Coordinates of C-alpha atoms and ligand atoms in Angstrom, one line a residue:
X78 CA 117.2 166.2 95.6
X79 CA 118.1 163.7 92.9
X80 CA 118.8 161.1 95.6
X81 CA 115.4 161.7 97.2
X82 CA 113.6 161.1 94.0
X83 CA 115.5 158.0 93.4
X84 CA 114.7 156.7 96.9
X85 CA 111.0 157.5 96.3
X86 CA 111.0 155.6 93.0
X87 CA 112.7 152.7 94.6
X88 CA 110.1 152.6 97.4
X89 CA 107.4 152.8 94.8
X90 CA 109.0 150.0 92.8
X91 CA 109.3 147.8 95.8
X92 CA 105.7 148.5 96.7
X93 CA 104.3 148.0 93.2
X94 CA 106.3 144.9 92.1
X95 CA 104.6 142.5 94.5
X96 CA 101.2 144.0 93.6
X97 CA 101.7 143.6 89.8
X98 CA 103.2 140.1 90.2
X99 CA 100.5 138.9 92.6
X100 CA 98.0 139.6 89.8
X101 CA 99.6 137.0 87.6
X102 CA 98.3 134.0 89.4
X103 CA 98.6 130.6 87.8
X104 CA 95.3 129.4 86.5
X105 CA 93.1 128.0 89.2
X106 CA 95.2 129.2 92.1
X107 CA 93.0 132.2 93.1
X108 CA 89.6 130.6 92.7
X109 CA 87.3 130.3 95.6
X110 CA 84.7 127.8 94.5
X111 CA 81.1 128.5 95.4
X112 CA 79.0 126.0 97.4
X113 CA 76.3 124.7 95.1
X114 CA 72.9 126.2 96.1
X115 CA 71.1 123.0 95.4
X116 CA 71.6 119.4 94.2
X117 CA 70.4 118.1 90.9
X118 CA 67.6 116.1 92.6
X119 CA 66.3 119.3 94.3
X120 CA 66.5 121.1 90.9
X121 CA 64.4 118.4 89.2
X122 CA 61.6 118.8 91.8
X123 CA 61.7 122.6 91.4
X124 CA 61.8 122.3 87.7
X125 CA 58.6 120.1 87.7
X126 CA 56.8 122.7 89.8
X127 CA 58.0 125.5 87.6
X128 CA 57.4 124.2 84.2
X129 CA 55.2 121.1 84.6
X130 CA 56.2 118.0 82.7
X131 CA 55.8 119.5 79.3
X132 CA 59.4 118.8 78.2
X133 CA 59.2 115.3 79.5
X134 CA 56.0 114.7 77.4
X135 CA 57.7 116.2 74.4
X136 CA 60.7 113.9 74.8
X137 CA 58.3 110.9 75.0
X138 CA 56.8 111.9 71.7
X139 CA 60.2 111.7 70.2
X140 CA 63.2 113.9 69.8
X141 CA 63.4 115.7 66.4
X142 CA 67.2 115.3 66.4
X143 CA 66.7 111.5 65.9
X144 CA 66.5 112.4 62.2
X145 CA 69.8 114.1 62.4
X146 CA 71.2 110.9 64.0
X147 CA 70.1 108.9 61.0
X148 CA 71.7 111.4 58.6
X149 CA 74.9 111.1 60.7
X150 CA 74.9 107.4 60.2
X151 CA 74.6 107.8 56.4
X152 CA 77.4 110.4 56.4
X153 CA 79.5 107.9 58.4
X154 CA 79.2 105.5 55.4
X155 CA 79.7 108.1 52.7
X156 CA 83.0 107.9 50.7
X157 CA 84.5 111.3 50.4
X158 CA 87.9 112.9 49.7
X159 CA 90.9 112.1 47.6
X160 CA 91.6 108.8 49.3
X161 CA 88.3 107.1 48.5
X162 CA 87.4 106.3 52.1
X163 CA 84.5 106.6 54.4
X164 CA 84.6 106.6 58.2
X165 CA 83.4 103.1 58.1
X166 CA 86.5 102.0 56.1
X167 CA 88.6 102.4 59.3
X168 CA 86.2 102.4 62.3
X169 CA 84.0 99.5 61.5
X170 CA 80.8 99.0 59.4
X171 CA 78.6 99.8 62.4
X172 CA 81.1 102.0 64.2
X173 CA 82.1 99.1 66.5
X174 CA 85.6 100.4 66.9
X175 CA 84.3 103.7 68.2
X176 CA 82.0 102.2 70.8
X177 CA 82.5 103.8 74.3
X178 CA 85.2 106.2 72.8
X179 CA 83.1 109.4 73.2
X180 CA 82.6 108.8 76.9
X181 CA 86.3 109.8 77.4
X182 CA 86.1 113.0 75.5
X183 CA 87.2 115.8 75.6
X184 CA 90.6 114.3 76.0
X185 CA 94.2 115.4 76.0
X186 CA 95.9 114.6 72.7
X187 CA 99.7 114.8 72.5
X188 CA 99.7 115.4 68.7
X189 CA 97.9 118.7 69.1
X190 CA 99.3 119.2 72.6
X191 CA 95.9 120.2 73.7
X192 CA 92.3 119.1 74.3
X193 CA 90.7 117.1 71.6
X194 CA 86.9 117.1 71.1
X195 CA 84.9 114.6 69.0
X196 CA 83.9 117.4 66.6
X197 CA 87.6 118.4 66.2
X198 CA 88.7 114.8 65.7
X199 CA 86.1 114.2 63.0
X200 CA 87.6 117.1 61.0
X201 CA 91.1 115.9 61.6
X202 CA 90.2 112.4 60.3
X203 CA 88.5 114.0 57.3
X204 CA 91.5 116.1 56.5
X205 CA 94.4 113.6 57.3
X206 CA 92.8 110.2 56.7
X207 CA 90.3 110.9 53.9
X208 CA 91.7 113.9 52.1
X209 CA 88.3 115.5 52.5
X210 CA 87.4 119.1 53.4
X211 CA 86.8 119.7 57.1
X212 CA 83.2 120.4 57.9
X213 CA 82.2 123.8 59.2
X214 CA 81.5 123.7 62.9
X215 CA 77.9 123.8 63.9
X216 CA 76.9 122.9 60.3
X217 CA 74.3 120.2 59.9
X218 CA 76.7 117.6 58.6
X219 CA 79.3 118.3 61.3
X220 CA 76.6 118.1 64.1
X221 CA 75.1 114.9 62.5
X222 CA 78.4 113.1 62.4
X223 CA 79.3 114.2 66.0
X224 CA 75.9 113.0 67.1
X225 CA 76.3 109.6 65.5
X226 CA 79.8 109.1 66.9
X227 CA 78.7 110.1 70.4
X228 CA 75.6 107.9 70.2
X229 CA 77.9 104.9 69.9
X230 CA 78.7 105.6 73.6
X231 CA 75.1 106.1 74.7
X232 CA 74.6 104.5 78.1
X233 CA 78.3 104.5 78.8
X234 CA 79.3 106.4 82.0
X235 CA 81.2 109.5 81.2
X236 CA 84.8 109.1 82.3
X237 CA 86.8 112.2 81.4
X238 CA 90.4 112.2 82.6
X239 CA 92.0 115.3 84.0
X240 CA 95.2 113.5 85.0
X241 CA 98.7 114.3 83.6
X242 CA 98.8 116.9 80.9
X243 CA 95.0 117.3 80.9
X244 CA 95.1 118.9 84.3
X245 CA 96.4 122.2 83.2
X246 CA 93.5 122.5 80.7
X247 CA 91.0 121.5 83.3
X248 CA 92.4 124.2 85.6
X249 CA 92.1 126.7 82.7
X250 CA 88.5 125.7 82.1
X251 CA 87.7 126.1 85.8
X252 CA 89.4 129.5 85.8
X253 CA 87.3 130.6 82.9
X254 CA 84.2 129.3 84.6
X255 CA 84.9 131.6 87.5
X256 CA 86.2 134.5 85.4
X257 CA 84.0 137.6 85.5
X258 CA 83.2 138.7 82.0
X259 CA 80.8 140.9 80.0
X260 CA 79.0 144.1 80.8
X261 CA 77.4 142.7 83.9
X262 CA 80.5 141.2 85.3
X263 CA 79.0 137.8 85.8
X264 CA 80.8 134.5 85.7
X265 CA 79.4 131.1 84.8
X266 CA 79.5 129.7 88.3
X267 CA 77.3 132.5 89.7
X268 CA 74.4 131.2 87.8
X269 CA 75.1 127.5 87.6
X270 CA 76.6 127.0 91.1
X271 CA 76.0 129.8 93.5
X272 CA 72.4 130.6 92.4
X273 CA 71.5 127.3 90.9
X274 CA 67.8 126.6 91.4
X275 CA 66.9 130.3 91.6
X276 CA 64.7 131.9 89.0
X277 CA 65.9 134.5 86.6
X278 CA 62.8 136.0 84.9
X279 CA 61.2 133.1 83.0
X280 CA 64.2 130.8 83.6
X281 CA 65.2 128.4 86.3
X282 CA 69.0 128.1 86.7
X283 CA 70.3 124.6 86.5
X284 CA 73.2 123.2 88.6
X285 CA 75.9 122.1 86.2
X286 CA 76.0 118.3 87.1
X287 CA 74.2 117.3 83.8
X288 CA 75.6 120.0 81.6
X289 CA 78.0 117.7 79.8
X290 CA 76.0 114.5 79.3
X291 CA 73.5 115.2 76.5
X292 CA 75.1 117.1 73.6
X293 CA 74.4 117.6 70.7
X294 CA 70.9 118.4 72.0
X295 CA 67.7 119.5 70.3
X296 CA 66.7 122.9 71.7
X297 CA 63.2 124.3 71.2
X298 CA 64.5 127.8 71.3
X299 CA 66.8 127.0 68.4
X300 CA 64.3 124.9 66.6
X301 CA 67.2 122.4 65.9
X302 CA 70.0 120.6 67.4
X303 CA 73.3 122.3 68.5
X304 CA 76.5 121.6 70.4
X305 CA 77.5 122.3 73.9
X306 CA 79.8 125.0 72.4
X307 CA 76.9 126.7 70.9
X308 CA 75.1 126.7 74.3
X309 CA 78.2 128.1 76.0
X310 CA 78.4 130.8 73.4
X311 CA 74.7 131.6 74.0
X312 CA 75.3 132.1 77.7
X313 CA 78.3 134.3 76.9
X314 CA 76.1 136.5 74.7
X315 CA 73.6 136.7 77.5
X316 CA 76.4 137.9 79.7
X317 CA 77.2 140.6 77.1
X318 CA 80.6 139.0 76.7
X319 CA 82.4 138.3 73.4
X320 CA 81.8 134.6 72.9
X321 CA 84.8 132.3 72.4
X322 CA 85.2 130.9 68.9
X323 CA 84.1 127.3 68.1
X324 CA 86.9 124.9 69.0
X325 CA 89.1 127.7 70.4
X326 CA 91.4 126.6 73.2
X327 CA 89.2 128.5 75.7
X328 CA 85.9 126.9 74.7
X329 CA 87.5 123.4 74.6
X330 CA 88.9 124.0 78.1
X331 CA 85.3 125.0 79.3
X332 CA 83.9 121.9 77.5
X333 CA 86.4 119.7 79.4
X334 CA 85.6 121.4 82.7
X335 CA 81.8 120.9 82.2
X336 CA 82.0 117.4 80.9
X337 CA 84.2 116.4 83.9
X338 CA 81.3 117.7 86.2
X339 CA 79.2 115.0 84.5
X340 CA 81.7 112.1 85.1
X341 CA 79.9 108.9 86.1
X342 CA 76.6 109.8 84.4
X343 CA 75.7 107.9 81.3
X344 CA 76.1 109.7 78.0
X345 CA 72.7 110.2 76.4
X346 CA 72.5 111.9 73.0
X347 CA 70.6 113.6 71.5
X348 CA 69.3 115.5 74.5
X349 CA 66.3 117.8 74.5
X350 CA 66.0 121.1 76.2
X351 CA 63.9 124.3 76.1
Ligands
HEC642 C1 92.0 105.9 56.9 C2 91.4 105.5 58.2 C3 90.5 106.5 58.8 C4 89.4 107.1 58.3 C5 88.8 107.1 56.9 C6 88.8 107.9 59.4 N1 89.5 107.7 60.6 FE1 89.1 108.3 62.4 N2 90.9 107.6 63.1 C7 91.8 106.9 62.4 C8 93.0 106.7 63.2 C9 94.2 106.0 62.8 C10 92.7 107.3 64.5 C11 93.6 107.3 65.7 C12 94.2 108.7 65.9 C13 95.0 109.3 64.8 O1 95.8 108.5 64.2 O2 94.8 110.4 64.4 C14 91.4 107.8 64.4 C15 90.7 108.5 65.4 C16 89.3 108.7 65.4 C17 88.6 109.0 66.6 C18 89.1 109.1 68.0 C19 89.3 107.6 68.5 C20 89.8 107.5 69.9 O3 89.9 106.3 70.3 O4 90.0 108.5 70.6 C21 87.3 109.3 66.2 C22 86.1 109.7 67.0 C23 87.3 109.2 64.7 N3 88.5 108.8 64.3 C24 86.2 109.4 63.9 C25 86.2 109.3 62.5 C26 85.1 109.7 61.7 C27 83.7 110.2 62.2 C28 85.5 109.5 60.4 C29 84.8 109.9 59.1 C30 84.5 111.3 59.0 C31 86.9 109.0 60.4 N4 87.3 108.9 61.8 C32 87.6 108.6 59.4 C33 91.6 106.5 61.1 C34 90.6 106.9 60.2
HEC643 C1 73.0 135.1 84.2 C2 72.9 133.7 84.4 C3 73.8 132.8 83.6 C4 75.2 132.9 83.4 C5 76.1 133.9 84.0 C6 75.6 131.8 82.6 N1 74.5 131.0 82.3 FE1 74.5 129.2 81.4 N2 72.4 129.2 81.5 C7 71.6 130.2 82.0 C8 70.2 129.8 81.8 C9 69.0 130.7 82.3 C10 70.2 128.6 81.1 C11 69.0 127.8 80.7 C12 68.4 127.2 81.9 C13 69.4 126.3 82.6 O1 69.6 125.1 82.2 O2 70.0 126.7 83.6 C14 71.6 128.2 80.9 C15 72.0 127.0 80.3 C16 73.3 126.6 80.2 C17 73.7 125.3 79.7 C18 72.8 124.2 79.2 C19 72.4 123.4 80.4 C20 71.7 122.1 79.9 O3 72.1 121.0 80.4 O4 70.8 122.3 79.1 C21 75.1 125.3 79.7 C22 76.0 124.2 79.2 C23 75.5 126.6 80.2 N3 74.4 127.3 80.6 C24 76.9 127.0 80.4 C25 77.3 128.2 80.8 C26 78.6 128.7 80.8 C27 79.8 127.8 80.4 C28 78.6 129.9 81.3 C29 79.8 130.9 81.4 C30 80.5 131.2 80.1 C31 77.3 130.3 81.6 N4 76.5 129.2 81.3 C32 76.9 131.5 82.2 C33 72.1 131.3 82.7 C34 73.4 131.7 82.8

């Protein structure tokens, strides 16, 4: 009797082990990428039919976030912290030493053994190089400085690297992009790859090609500028999923994944969206 139970348990164990193990698949290995439903060029045509050129007209009248950009430039020159320095003390009076830099971000950084973002680096410099308090993410000053630093790369083609140690974080970003989450069990790619160019109520779903090239952007819905991380968190809330925290490892991996999709496109900040 005892022996039979043991045999049964052994059989079960042999059956179950591969099942449980096969669930722990390394990031990226189990992803079946969707075929994009449309190109960005097709999307632009559909967009024009759908919304008319109202956003274009608004952009021509001027982007309200330009004011934030000016404030960012002022902050760049402001002496703060215990070391009596401003950003300009080290990075050039007109930011000349930071020109083109943001086109390579997010970027793997060996010091933090992870993905560095411009917003994160600004706070690291404030803390370590200036002896100043880090700025709260998504606060006006943090966004303004990020906007200014990124604007120093305006027109420079985005060139985010996923080689070497960055690869693993890219794969993690991709895995998250294809991970079902929230009450409705959606993933990001369903809306922005598989069903791109389809309508959802009053929205037209955009393919992700340009998702990484225009942040921080002014959004009419917000009535102000915000970061790509705020936008990602917004989509997660719409999915009824718990949004990743600002600058968490997960959201930085997603930012890397999305910015890589925009490689080759010129960085243009501040953007403007509905
Ligand atoms: C005392 C000098 C100093 C000050 C002040 C300083 N930084 Fe830095 N910054 C550095 C150094 C050195 C690095 C290179 C990385 C490191 O050592 O952490 C760096 C790196 C950077 C980078 C990334 C550069 C790259 O090539 O990837 C950015 C962006 C940046 N700083 C922005 C700022 C901003 C914005 C401020 C003001 C809030 C600031 N820094 C203040 C010294 C400084
Ligand atoms: C149910 C559909 C849906 C899902 C799922 C979804 N989004 Fe969105 N997303 C939208 C809609 C609608 C917009 C606004 C219109 C547009 O640009 O597509 C948007 C906009 C965005 C934008 C801004 C695009 C731009 O350039 O202005 C980003 C970035 C974004 N989503 C990322 C994500 C990420 C990351 C996820 C997964 C965590 C996700 N989305 C999941 C529907 C979705």
